[in-house]
Structure formats: C-alpha cells, structure tokens
mmCIF file of C-alpha atoms in Angstrom:
data_model
loop_
_atom_site.group_PDB
_atom_site.id
_atom_site.type_symbol
_atom_site.label_atom_id
_atom_site.label_comp_id
_atom_site.label_asym_id
_atom_site.label_seq_id
_atom_site.Cartn_x
_atom_site.Cartn_y
_atom_site.Cartn_z
ATOM 1 C CA MET A 1 -81.928 60.667 -43.548
ATOM 2 C CA SER A 2 -82.427 58.840 -46.629
ATOM 3 C CA THR A 3 -84.190 55.375 -46.811
ATOM 4 C CA LEU A 4 -81.316 52.425 -46.884
ATOM 5 C CA LEU A 5 -81.909 49.710 -49.659
ATOM 6 C CA LEU A 6 -80.108 46.218 -49.005
ATOM 7 C CA ASN A 7 -80.345 44.251 -51.996
ATOM 8 C CA LEU A 8 -80.407 40.786 -50.257
ATOM 9 C CA ASP A 9 -80.658 37.252 -52.042
ATOM 10 C CA PHE A 10 -80.995 34.527 -50.712
ATOM 11 C CA GLY A 11 -81.553 32.052 -53.122
ATOM 12 C CA GLU A 12 -79.340 29.192 -53.721
ATOM 13 C CA PRO A 13 -76.084 29.272 -53.471
ATOM 14 C CA PRO A 14 -73.708 29.872 -56.221
ATOM 15 C CA PRO A 15 -72.242 26.275 -57.484
ATOM 16 C CA LYS A 16 -68.871 25.456 -56.377
ATOM 17 C CA LYS A 17 -66.194 25.386 -59.135
ATOM 18 C CA ALA A 18 -66.434 22.312 -60.946
ATOM 19 C CA LEU A 19 -63.654 20.005 -60.589
ATOM 20 C CA GLU A 20 -61.011 20.652 -63.644
ATOM 21 C CA GLY A 21 -58.699 17.825 -65.939
ATOM 22 C CA ASN A 22 -59.274 14.178 -66.213
ATOM 23 C CA ALA A 23 -60.925 11.484 -63.459
ATOM 24 C CA LYS A 24 -57.402 10.723 -62.006
ATOM 25 C CA HIS A 25 -56.945 14.981 -61.337
ATOM 26 C CA ARG A 26 -60.371 14.695 -59.555
ATOM 27 C CA GLN A 27 -60.072 12.059 -57.732
ATOM 28 C CA PHE A 28 -56.226 13.083 -56.559
ATOM 29 C CA VAL A 29 -58.103 16.108 -55.642
ATOM 30 C CA LYS A 30 -60.979 14.806 -53.618
ATOM 31 C CA LYS A 31 -58.137 12.345 -51.365
ATOM 32 C CA ARG A 32 -55.824 15.788 -51.098
ATOM 33 C CA ARG A 33 -58.984 17.730 -49.522
ATOM 34 C CA LEU A 34 -60.460 14.923 -47.272
ATOM 35 C CA LEU A 35 -56.634 14.946 -45.945
ATOM 36 C CA GLU A 36 -56.769 18.546 -45.303
ATOM 37 C CA ARG A 37 -60.419 18.188 -43.686
ATOM 38 C CA LYS A 38 -58.893 15.374 -41.340
ATOM 39 C CA GLY A 39 -55.445 17.332 -40.504
ATOM 40 C CA PHE A 40 -53.481 14.856 -41.580
ATOM 41 C CA LEU A 41 -51.870 17.420 -44.710
ATOM 42 C CA ASN A 42 -51.022 19.891 -42.119
ATOM 43 C CA LYS A 43 -49.547 18.068 -39.315
ATOM 44 C CA LYS A 44 -47.333 16.413 -42.558
ATOM 45 C CA LYS A 45 -46.320 19.998 -43.855
ATOM 46 C CA GLN A 46 -45.103 20.970 -40.422
ATOM 47 C CA PRO A 47 -41.378 20.388 -41.608
ATOM 48 C CA PRO A 48 -39.666 18.557 -38.083
ATOM 49 C CA SER A 49 -36.667 20.542 -36.735
ATOM 50 C CA LYS A 50 -33.221 18.819 -37.873
ATOM 51 C CA VAL A 51 -29.800 19.172 -36.560
ATOM 52 C CA PRO A 52 -27.250 17.304 -38.012
ATOM 53 C CA LYS A 53 -25.039 14.128 -35.715
ATOM 54 C CA LEU A 54 -23.125 15.169 -33.048
ATOM 55 C CA HIS A 55 -20.214 12.402 -34.237
ATOM 56 C CA SER A 56 -20.739 13.103 -38.391
ATOM 57 C CA GLU A 57 -18.328 13.313 -40.224
ATOM 58 C CA PRO A 58 -16.766 16.624 -41.643
ATOM 59 C CA PRO A 59 -18.595 17.694 -44.752
ATOM 60 C CA LYS A 60 -16.061 18.206 -47.323
ATOM 61 C CA LYS A 61 -14.990 21.642 -49.117
ATOM 62 C CA GLY A 62 -18.252 22.864 -51.647
ATOM 63 C CA GLU A 63 -21.030 20.467 -50.127
ATOM 64 C CA THR A 64 -24.421 20.927 -47.991
ATOM 65 C CA PRO A 65 -24.260 19.556 -44.676
ATOM 66 C CA ARG A 66 -26.346 16.278 -44.810
ATOM 67 C CA VAL A 67 -29.234 16.102 -41.670
ATOM 68 C CA GLU A 68 -29.641 12.688 -40.602
ATOM 69 C CA ASP A 69 -31.592 10.908 -37.848
ATOM 70 C CA ALA A 70 -33.179 14.333 -36.805
ATOM 71 C CA TRP A 71 -34.704 14.802 -33.447
ATOM 72 C CA LYS A 72 -37.564 16.562 -32.289
ATOM 73 C CA ALA A 73 -37.075 19.436 -29.884
ATOM 74 C CA PRO A 74 -39.427 19.813 -27.362
ATOM 75 C CA PRO A 75 -42.374 21.898 -27.554
ATOM 76 C CA LEU A 76 -41.498 24.634 -25.428
ATOM 77 C CA PRO A 77 -43.971 25.681 -22.944
ATOM 78 C CA LYS A 78 -46.388 28.835 -23.272
ATOM 79 C CA LYS A 79 -44.631 30.947 -21.038
ATOM 80 C CA LYS A 80 -41.488 31.975 -22.238
ATOM 81 C CA ARG A 81 -38.541 34.383 -21.973
ATOM 82 C CA THR A 82 -36.495 36.377 -24.884
ATOM 83 C CA VAL A 83 -32.075 36.382 -24.418
ATOM 84 C CA ALA A 84 -30.326 38.339 -26.642
ATOM 85 C CA SER A 85 -27.445 36.689 -28.494
ATOM 86 C CA SER A 86 -23.635 37.916 -29.397
ATOM 87 C CA SER A 87 -25.426 38.440 -32.797
ATOM 88 C CA GLY A 88 -28.176 40.722 -31.855
ATOM 89 C CA SER A 89 -31.000 38.015 -33.067
ATOM 90 C CA GLU A 90 -33.277 36.748 -30.071
ATOM 91 C CA GLN A 91 -33.912 33.423 -28.960
ATOM 92 C CA SER A 92 -37.126 32.115 -27.182
ATOM 93 C CA LEU A 93 -35.506 29.852 -23.957
ATOM 94 C CA ASP A 94 -37.827 27.795 -21.347
ATOM 95 C CA LYS A 95 -37.402 28.893 -17.828
ATOM 96 C CA LYS A 96 -36.721 25.434 -17.167
ATOM 97 C CA ALA A 97 -33.547 24.680 -19.229
ATOM 98 C CA ALA A 98 -30.338 24.917 -17.135
ATOM 99 C CA VAL A 99 -28.580 24.470 -20.062
ATOM 100 C CA PRO A 100 -29.117 27.223 -23.458
ATOM 101 C CA TRP A 101 -26.612 25.359 -25.638
ATOM 102 C CA LEU A 102 -28.881 21.918 -25.509
ATOM 103 C CA THR A 103 -31.303 23.763 -27.454
ATOM 104 C CA PRO A 104 -32.020 22.715 -31.347
ATOM 105 C CA ALA A 105 -30.736 26.063 -33.571
ATOM 106 C CA PRO A 106 -33.751 27.453 -34.817
ATOM 107 C CA SER A 107 -34.602 27.694 -38.314
ATOM 108 C CA GLN A 108 -34.736 30.209 -40.553
ATOM 109 C CA LYS A 109 -37.986 29.498 -42.662
ATOM 110 C CA ALA A 110 -40.731 27.323 -42.473
ATOM 111 C CA GLY A 111 -40.089 24.066 -44.733
ATOM 112 C CA SER A 112 -36.599 24.877 -45.509
ATOM 113 C CA VAL A 113 -34.399 22.986 -44.401
ATOM 114 C CA VAL A 114 -32.068 23.835 -41.143
ATOM 115 C CA ALA A 115 -29.426 26.575 -41.331
ATOM 116 C CA LYS A 116 -25.894 25.140 -41.279
ATOM 117 C CA VAL A 117 -25.042 24.684 -37.198
ATOM 118 C CA ASP A 118 -21.567 23.840 -36.197
ATOM 119 C CA LEU A 119 -23.098 22.024 -32.789
ATOM 120 C CA LEU A 120 -19.998 20.424 -31.887
ATOM 121 C CA GLY A 121 -18.259 23.552 -32.536
ATOM 122 C CA GLU A 122 -20.480 25.047 -29.841
ATOM 123 C CA PHE A 123 -21.077 22.140 -27.325
ATOM 124 C CA GLN A 124 -17.370 21.959 -26.761
ATOM 125 C CA SER A 125 -17.221 26.118 -26.877
ATOM 126 C CA ALA A 126 -20.177 25.282 -23.779
ATOM 127 C CA LEU A 127 -17.962 23.194 -21.695
ATOM 128 C CA PRO A 128 -15.904 25.283 -18.892
ATOM 129 C CA LYS A 129 -12.674 25.366 -19.539
ATOM 130 C CA ILE A 130 -10.019 22.255 -17.705
ATOM 131 C CA LYS A 131 -6.911 23.831 -16.495
ATOM 132 C CA SER A 132 -4.344 20.930 -17.311
ATOM 133 C CA HIS A 133 -2.411 21.092 -14.326
ATOM 134 C CA PRO A 134 1.534 21.995 -15.584
ATOM 135 C CA PRO A 135 3.935 18.816 -15.585
ATOM 136 C CA ARG A 136 6.140 18.414 -12.329
ATOM 137 C CA PRO A 137 10.049 19.593 -13.295
ATOM 138 C CA GLN A 138 12.567 16.903 -13.029
ATOM 139 C CA LYS A 139 15.269 17.143 -10.661
ATOM 140 C CA LYS A 140 18.502 18.455 -12.320
ATOM 141 C CA GLY A 141 21.539 16.321 -10.881
ATOM 142 C CA PRO A 142 23.479 13.874 -11.359
ATOM 143 C CA GLN A 143 21.328 11.042 -12.096
ATOM 144 C CA LYS A 144 21.772 7.659 -9.677
ATOM 145 C CA ASN A 145 22.127 4.872 -11.728
ATOM 146 C CA PRO A 146 21.522 1.067 -10.656
ATOM 147 C CA PRO A 147 24.455 -0.331 -9.875
ATOM 148 C CA GLN A 148 25.070 -3.621 -11.495
ATOM 149 C CA LYS A 149 26.209 -6.446 -10.446
ATOM 150 C CA LYS A 150 29.242 -8.656 -11.738
ATOM 151 C CA ALA A 151 28.897 -11.901 -12.546
ATOM 152 C CA PRO A 152 31.689 -13.743 -10.156
ATOM 153 C CA GLN A 153 33.758 -16.808 -11.303
ATOM 154 C CA ASN A 154 32.335 -18.636 -8.757
ATOM 155 C CA SER A 155 28.382 -17.437 -8.220
ATOM 156 C CA THR A 156 27.882 -19.787 -5.075
ATOM 157 C CA GLN A 157 31.142 -18.760 -2.849
ATOM 158 C CA ALA A 158 30.898 -15.413 -3.644
ATOM 159 C CA HIS A 159 27.491 -14.990 -2.568
ATOM 160 C CA LEU A 160 28.298 -16.505 0.532
ATOM 161 C CA GLU A 161 30.841 -14.090 0.968
ATOM 162 C CA ASN A 162 28.550 -11.371 0.840
ATOM 163 C CA LYS A 163 26.136 -12.655 2.730
ATOM 164 C CA CYS A 164 28.809 -13.355 5.678
ATOM 165 C CA SER A 165 29.891 -9.991 4.965
ATOM 166 C CA ARG A 166 26.234 -8.463 5.394
ATOM 167 C CA ALA A 167 25.425 -10.194 8.035
ATOM 168 C CA SER A 168 28.612 -9.216 10.799
ATOM 169 C CA GLN A 169 28.047 -5.415 9.300
ATOM 170 C CA LYS A 170 24.628 -5.980 10.850
ATOM 171 C CA MET A 171 25.139 -8.470 14.177
ATOM 172 C CA PRO A 172 26.331 -5.871 16.366
ATOM 173 C CA LYS A 173 23.068 -3.952 16.114
ATOM 174 C CA LYS A 174 20.868 -6.900 16.869
ATOM 175 C CA MET A 175 23.524 -9.119 19.079
ATOM 176 C CA VAL A 176 23.871 -9.286 22.509
ATOM 177 C CA ALA A 177 25.360 -11.767 24.756
ATOM 178 C CA ILE A 178 23.721 -13.269 28.279
ATOM 179 C CA ASP A 179 24.843 -15.229 31.467
ATOM 180 C CA CYS A 180 22.610 -16.160 34.173
ATOM 181 C CA GLU A 181 23.178 -17.178 38.086
ATOM 182 C CA MET A 182 21.251 -19.590 39.391
ATOM 183 C CA VAL A 183 20.446 -20.664 43.062
ATOM 184 C CA GLY A 184 19.213 -24.432 44.814
ATOM 185 C CA THR A 185 14.935 -24.581 44.717
ATOM 186 C CA GLY A 186 12.933 -27.961 45.979
ATOM 187 C CA PRO A 187 14.005 -31.200 47.056
ATOM 188 C CA LYS A 188 16.928 -30.806 48.747
ATOM 189 C CA GLY A 189 18.093 -27.581 46.291
ATOM 190 C CA HIS A 190 18.679 -30.115 43.179
ATOM 191 C CA VAL A 191 16.063 -27.617 41.031
ATOM 192 C CA SER A 192 18.432 -24.834 39.460
ATOM 193 C CA SER A 193 16.181 -21.352 39.690
ATOM 194 C CA LEU A 194 17.112 -18.143 38.220
ATOM 195 C CA ALA A 195 18.879 -15.703 40.823
ATOM 196 C CA ARG A 196 20.617 -13.246 38.645
ATOM 197 C CA CYS A 197 20.833 -12.284 34.882
ATOM 198 C CA SER A 198 23.230 -10.117 32.714
ATOM 199 C CA ILE A 199 23.266 -9.401 29.264
ATOM 200 C CA VAL A 200 25.446 -7.051 27.401
ATOM 201 C CA ASN A 201 25.481 -5.870 24.094
ATOM 202 C CA TYR A 202 28.090 -6.125 21.057
ATOM 203 C CA ASN A 203 30.711 -3.694 22.735
ATOM 204 C CA GLY A 204 29.805 -5.180 26.768
ATOM 205 C CA ASP A 205 27.808 -2.556 27.759
ATOM 206 C CA VAL A 206 25.252 -3.852 30.395
ATOM 207 C CA LEU A 207 21.522 -3.985 29.453
ATOM 208 C CA TYR A 208 20.565 -5.400 31.787
ATOM 209 C CA ASP A 209 21.424 -6.687 35.253
ATOM 210 C CA GLU A 210 18.534 -7.273 38.030
ATOM 211 C CA TYR A 211 18.642 -9.983 41.077
ATOM 212 C CA ILE A 212 15.362 -12.034 40.520
ATOM 213 C CA LEU A 213 13.798 -13.613 43.463
ATOM 214 C CA PRO A 214 12.547 -17.665 42.406
ATOM 215 C CA PRO A 215 9.230 -18.400 42.674
ATOM 216 C CA CYS A 216 9.868 -21.013 44.865
ATOM 217 C CA HIS A 217 11.772 -21.035 48.101
ATOM 218 C CA ILE A 218 15.350 -20.737 48.168
ATOM 219 C CA VAL A 219 17.189 -24.550 49.479
ATOM 220 C CA ASP A 220 20.557 -23.397 48.616
ATOM 221 C CA TYR A 221 22.182 -20.344 47.645
ATOM 222 C CA ARG A 222 24.836 -21.382 46.055
ATOM 223 C CA THR A 223 27.052 -18.343 46.671
ATOM 224 C CA ARG A 224 30.676 -19.868 45.895
ATOM 225 C CA TRP A 225 29.425 -19.983 42.426
ATOM 226 C CA SER A 226 26.467 -17.880 41.688
ATOM 227 C CA GLY A 227 27.797 -15.029 44.357
ATOM 228 C CA ILE A 228 23.898 -14.927 45.821
ATOM 229 C CA ARG A 229 23.783 -14.347 49.263
ATOM 230 C CA LYS A 230 19.927 -13.415 51.146
ATOM 231 C CA GLN A 231 20.622 -10.239 51.684
ATOM 232 C CA HIS A 232 20.559 -9.999 47.709
ATOM 233 C CA MET A 233 16.820 -11.306 47.037
ATOM 234 C CA VAL A 234 15.136 -8.342 50.006
ATOM 235 C CA ASN A 235 14.666 -6.192 47.295
ATOM 236 C CA ALA A 236 15.213 -8.520 44.019
ATOM 237 C CA THR A 237 12.170 -8.267 40.872
ATOM 238 C CA PRO A 238 9.528 -11.089 40.957
ATOM 239 C CA PHE A 239 10.539 -13.869 38.368
ATOM 240 C CA LYS A 240 7.715 -13.426 35.789
ATOM 241 C CA ILE A 241 8.528 -9.684 36.034
ATOM 242 C CA ALA A 242 11.838 -10.201 35.125
ATOM 243 C CA ARG A 243 11.088 -12.797 32.797
ATOM 244 C CA ASN A 244 9.400 -10.511 30.666
ATOM 245 C CA GLN A 245 12.109 -8.097 30.742
ATOM 246 C CA ILE A 246 14.280 -10.351 29.569
ATOM 247 C CA LEU A 247 12.691 -11.875 26.982
ATOM 248 C CA LYS A 248 11.725 -8.290 25.348
ATOM 249 C CA ILE A 249 15.777 -7.741 24.952
ATOM 250 C CA LEU A 250 16.328 -11.477 23.332
ATOM 251 C CA THR A 251 13.427 -11.370 21.100
ATOM 252 C CA GLY A 252 14.549 -11.008 17.240
ATOM 253 C CA LYS A 253 18.074 -10.996 18.366
ATOM 254 C CA ILE A 254 21.543 -13.401 18.003
ATOM 255 C CA VAL A 255 22.334 -14.465 21.298
ATOM 256 C CA VAL A 256 25.786 -14.742 22.903
ATOM 257 C CA GLY A 257 26.015 -17.431 25.685
ATOM 258 C CA HIS A 258 28.469 -20.109 27.127
ATOM 259 C CA ALA A 259 26.415 -23.098 27.714
ATOM 260 C CA ILE A 260 23.718 -21.268 26.907
ATOM 261 C CA HIS A 261 21.045 -24.033 27.520
ATOM 262 C CA ASN A 262 21.172 -23.951 30.956
ATOM 263 C CA ASP A 263 20.716 -20.030 31.038
ATOM 264 C CA PHE A 264 17.284 -20.894 28.807
ATOM 265 C CA LYS A 265 15.918 -23.728 30.780
ATOM 266 C CA ALA A 266 16.007 -21.123 33.852
ATOM 267 C CA LEU A 267 14.396 -18.808 31.880
ATOM 268 C CA GLN A 268 12.077 -21.489 31.146
ATOM 269 C CA TYR A 269 12.711 -19.800 27.540
ATOM 270 C CA PHE A 270 13.310 -21.539 23.931
ATOM 271 C CA HIS A 271 15.379 -19.069 21.785
ATOM 272 C CA PRO A 272 15.750 -20.298 17.650
ATOM 273 C CA LYS A 273 18.706 -22.492 16.946
ATOM 274 C CA SER A 274 19.991 -19.897 14.085
ATOM 275 C CA LEU A 275 20.067 -17.147 16.160
ATOM 276 C CA THR A 276 22.098 -18.609 18.927
ATOM 277 C CA ARG A 277 25.648 -19.028 19.229
ATOM 278 C CA ASP A 278 26.978 -21.479 22.516
ATOM 279 C CA THR A 279 31.051 -20.396 23.120
ATOM 280 C CA SER A 280 30.776 -23.577 24.378
ATOM 281 C CA HIS A 281 29.968 -25.464 21.270
ATOM 282 C CA ILE A 282 32.282 -23.627 18.332
ATOM 283 C CA PRO A 283 34.881 -25.577 17.291
ATOM 284 C CA PRO A 284 37.528 -22.486 15.518
ATOM 285 C CA LEU A 285 37.375 -21.664 19.615
ATOM 286 C CA ASN A 286 38.752 -24.565 20.565
ATOM 287 C CA ARG A 287 41.307 -24.546 17.765
ATOM 288 C CA LYS A 288 42.884 -21.898 18.873
ATOM 289 C CA ALA A 289 43.390 -22.784 22.108
ATOM 290 C CA ASP A 290 44.872 -26.165 21.024
ATOM 291 C CA CYS A 291 41.995 -28.068 22.763
ATOM 292 C CA PRO A 292 39.914 -30.660 21.010
ATOM 293 C CA GLU A 293 37.182 -29.645 18.190
ATOM 294 C CA ASN A 294 34.689 -32.024 19.938
ATOM 295 C CA ALA A 295 35.269 -31.353 23.375
ATOM 296 C CA THR A 296 33.357 -28.899 26.444
ATOM 297 C CA MET A 297 35.840 -26.152 27.288
ATOM 298 C CA SER A 298 34.554 -24.034 30.322
ATOM 299 C CA LEU A 299 34.468 -20.326 30.096
ATOM 300 C CA LYS A 300 37.278 -19.483 32.524
ATOM 301 C CA ARG A 301 39.977 -21.646 30.794
ATOM 302 C CA LEU A 302 39.064 -20.546 26.592
ATOM 303 C CA THR A 303 38.797 -16.890 28.411
ATOM 304 C CA LYS A 304 42.727 -17.741 29.831
ATOM 305 C CA LYS A 305 44.112 -18.934 26.604
ATOM 306 C CA LEU A 306 42.418 -16.638 24.684
ATOM 307 C CA LEU A 307 42.192 -13.178 26.538
ATOM 308 C CA ASN A 308 44.991 -14.309 29.103
ATOM 309 C CA ARG A 309 42.443 -12.952 31.533
ATOM 310 C CA ASP A 310 41.248 -14.226 34.902
ATOM 311 C CA ILE A 311 37.510 -14.909 35.535
ATOM 312 C CA GLN A 312 35.870 -16.488 37.972
ATOM 313 C CA VAL A 313 38.529 -16.453 40.550
ATOM 314 C CA GLY A 314 38.352 -15.567 44.881
ATOM 315 C CA LYS A 315 35.666 -16.905 47.307
ATOM 316 C CA SER A 316 32.633 -14.078 46.662
ATOM 317 C CA GLY A 317 31.603 -16.137 43.494
ATOM 318 C CA HIS A 318 31.237 -15.280 39.525
ATOM 319 C CA SER A 319 29.914 -12.328 37.987
ATOM 320 C CA SER A 320 27.319 -12.474 35.400
ATOM 321 C CA VAL A 321 28.444 -9.495 33.519
ATOM 322 C CA GLU A 322 31.833 -10.397 33.460
ATOM 323 C CA ASP A 323 30.957 -13.994 32.256
ATOM 324 C CA ALA A 324 28.720 -12.337 29.786
ATOM 325 C CA GLN A 325 31.513 -9.610 28.838
ATOM 326 C CA ALA A 326 33.798 -12.499 28.007
ATOM 327 C CA THR A 327 31.518 -14.473 25.972
ATOM 328 C CA MET A 328 31.108 -11.566 23.677
ATOM 329 C CA GLU A 329 34.606 -11.322 23.361
ATOM 330 C CA LEU A 330 35.448 -14.659 22.602
ATOM 331 C CA TYR A 331 32.678 -14.808 19.908
ATOM 332 C CA LYS A 332 34.446 -11.800 18.172
ATOM 333 C CA LEU A 333 37.877 -13.902 17.460
ATOM 334 C CA VAL A 334 36.026 -16.127 15.536
ATOM 335 C CA GLU A 335 32.878 -14.320 14.186
ATOM 336 C CA VAL A 336 33.608 -14.446 10.545
ATOM 337 C CA GLU A 337 34.692 -18.409 10.478
ATOM 338 C CA TRP A 338 32.218 -19.336 12.204
ATOM 339 C CA GLU A 339 29.427 -16.970 10.303
ATOM 340 C CA GLN A 340 30.621 -18.451 7.380
ATOM 341 C CA HIS A 341 30.322 -22.142 8.589
ATOM 342 C CA LEU A 342 26.439 -21.290 9.535
ATOM 343 C CA ALA A 343 25.754 -19.357 6.267
ATOM 344 C CA GLN A 344 26.582 -22.849 4.192
ATOM 345 C CA ASN A 345 25.114 -24.964 6.847
ATOM 346 C CA PRO A 346 22.213 -23.474 8.802
ATOM 347 C CA PRO A 347 21.029 -24.865 12.157
ATOM 348 C CA ASN A 348 17.734 -26.197 12.138
ATOM 349 C CA ASP A 349 15.231 -24.871 14.464
#
C-alpha cells in the first residue's frame, strides 16, 4: 500500500473575521451574540401559539382577524398519538386529553401568524346536540271564559242574598238535628245525665240513635218524659265511648235542636254559636205560630201549630228520633229568612 501523507497544520487558528461596520453596529452585534450564548434570543424567537378570543367581534369582510390575548397551549408529553382528521392531516394529541376540540390549532409555519381558525364554530359543533322538546299542543275546543261579575245596584244587599243562597245550598250536606233524653242521677236524682241520643240529617234520616249508660248511678229514670227504662241500660253504650262517637258527627256541622243548650250540657260539650240553630229562640217561628217573638215555645206546641202533627203523646215517653225530625222540619220552614238574618247579624261565639 502506498504511504498516506497527512498535511496537518498545528499552528494557530485563523483569526476571526473582524466585525465590519461602524462602532454602533459592532456594539449591537456583540450584544446580540451575548444574548444568543445565554439563550435569551432563542426563546424570544419562538413564536407563541396564539388563538383568537372566543367572544371577540367577528372580522369584517376583507380584513384579517386580529389575535389578542393569546394563551400558550400546555406542552405535550413525550408519548403522543396521531389522529387522522377529516381533511387527511394528522394531529398530535395527548392521551389524557379527553376533549380534543379544546386543543388550539397548530400553526402552519414557525414564526408566522396562526392560521385563521373559527374556534367558536368548532366549539359549537363539538357540543352535544340537545333535543328541544316540542311545544305541547293546545287542546282544541271552546275556551271557557270566566264569568264576569256584574256590579249590582245595591251591592251590599246583593252580596248578602248571594251569601245566603250559597249557604242554603251547602247546608243540607252539613246540617244535622239532635235530641237527647236524660235520666236523674246524683242527690235525689236532680242531676240530668245523658241516657239516649238521636241525630238525623237534613232529610230526617237517622245517623245515630243509641242508649247511653251514665257514669253515675241512676236514681230516677224519668220514664214519663224520657221513655228510658231499666232494661234499656243493660247493653247501653258507656258515656265516654258514646260522647266520642257523637262529637265526631257534630264537629264542623250546623246543629239544629230545641232548647239545645240542655243537650250540650248533658254531652259536656260546647258547640260554636255560629253553627247552632235553636228552634226555641227563632222569632220567625213564633210569628208563624201567632205567638210572641220573645216567648219560649215548647216543641210539642210548635209542631202542632206549624206541622199539624202530634208528638210526645202517650205514657211511653218521648222519642228522641221523632223530636229531632220535628225540629229539623220546623227549621226548614224559616230557613231562608233566618239565615239572611244571621248573615246580617252574625252571632258572637
């Protein structure tokens, strides 16, 4: 083999090319090289990824959209995967990025302005479509217009008449009549204790009719008036149980009775005066019977004159069912007139 000859020159390196230009230019070049060595100039050269604002105003026709308040995309990790877009280009995505449409669009060239991207349009297109519920169809048919209230000439009188007519329509469902029979207890039988109670509705149908055993020993049965005998107390309902049953029927209803305060006293109960109708203190009934308005008429006399019926006759005593039915019929004779009077002069409970 031929001998290789190497012509090596171990002398001094050639001198660096002197800086050209004036002193100001040479000073600028030195500073630039210093910044390049320290790495400041390289960072400055990297163009930040800029995207237009989502809510910025749309550019006018013929104008390039301005990019303001740019934000830098987070650096991508080393492990990347490529996803083919619809245009055929590949985009690098992070594995942890769950929503691809949030990543900014890559720039086409380094140092150039970010390509025009309608980010708002991409954002809206990537959102899931929400199905809007169709409006409910309105039911076809004649619309019911609310009745217009006509102002009467005498508003006060018309209001009272309407109130009374409405009350009279609702009364049959919420009205009962009561009558009780008492026996004598206590010293010498002077204490009146409940021994029978009968309740009828507006039409006279029996709602309750029971013999009741008083809590105290019976001294006088008062059979001549009460019709109670010893055998009636054998299977009689105890007073506490009967009282609870009776109050459940009376509560919230208009109660009609004759001298009804005696019945409530025997029941150990107080009913509101606004819901109480006592036929022994209704002046229209006395006028119909040709009796003084302030007089207290007996149930037997009023029934005979106004209903032409005999009650409480014979030696067997009174029937509480018969008395309650007669009381309700007497009240019906003056119901409208008496209710109008009570509407104008409501009683105080």
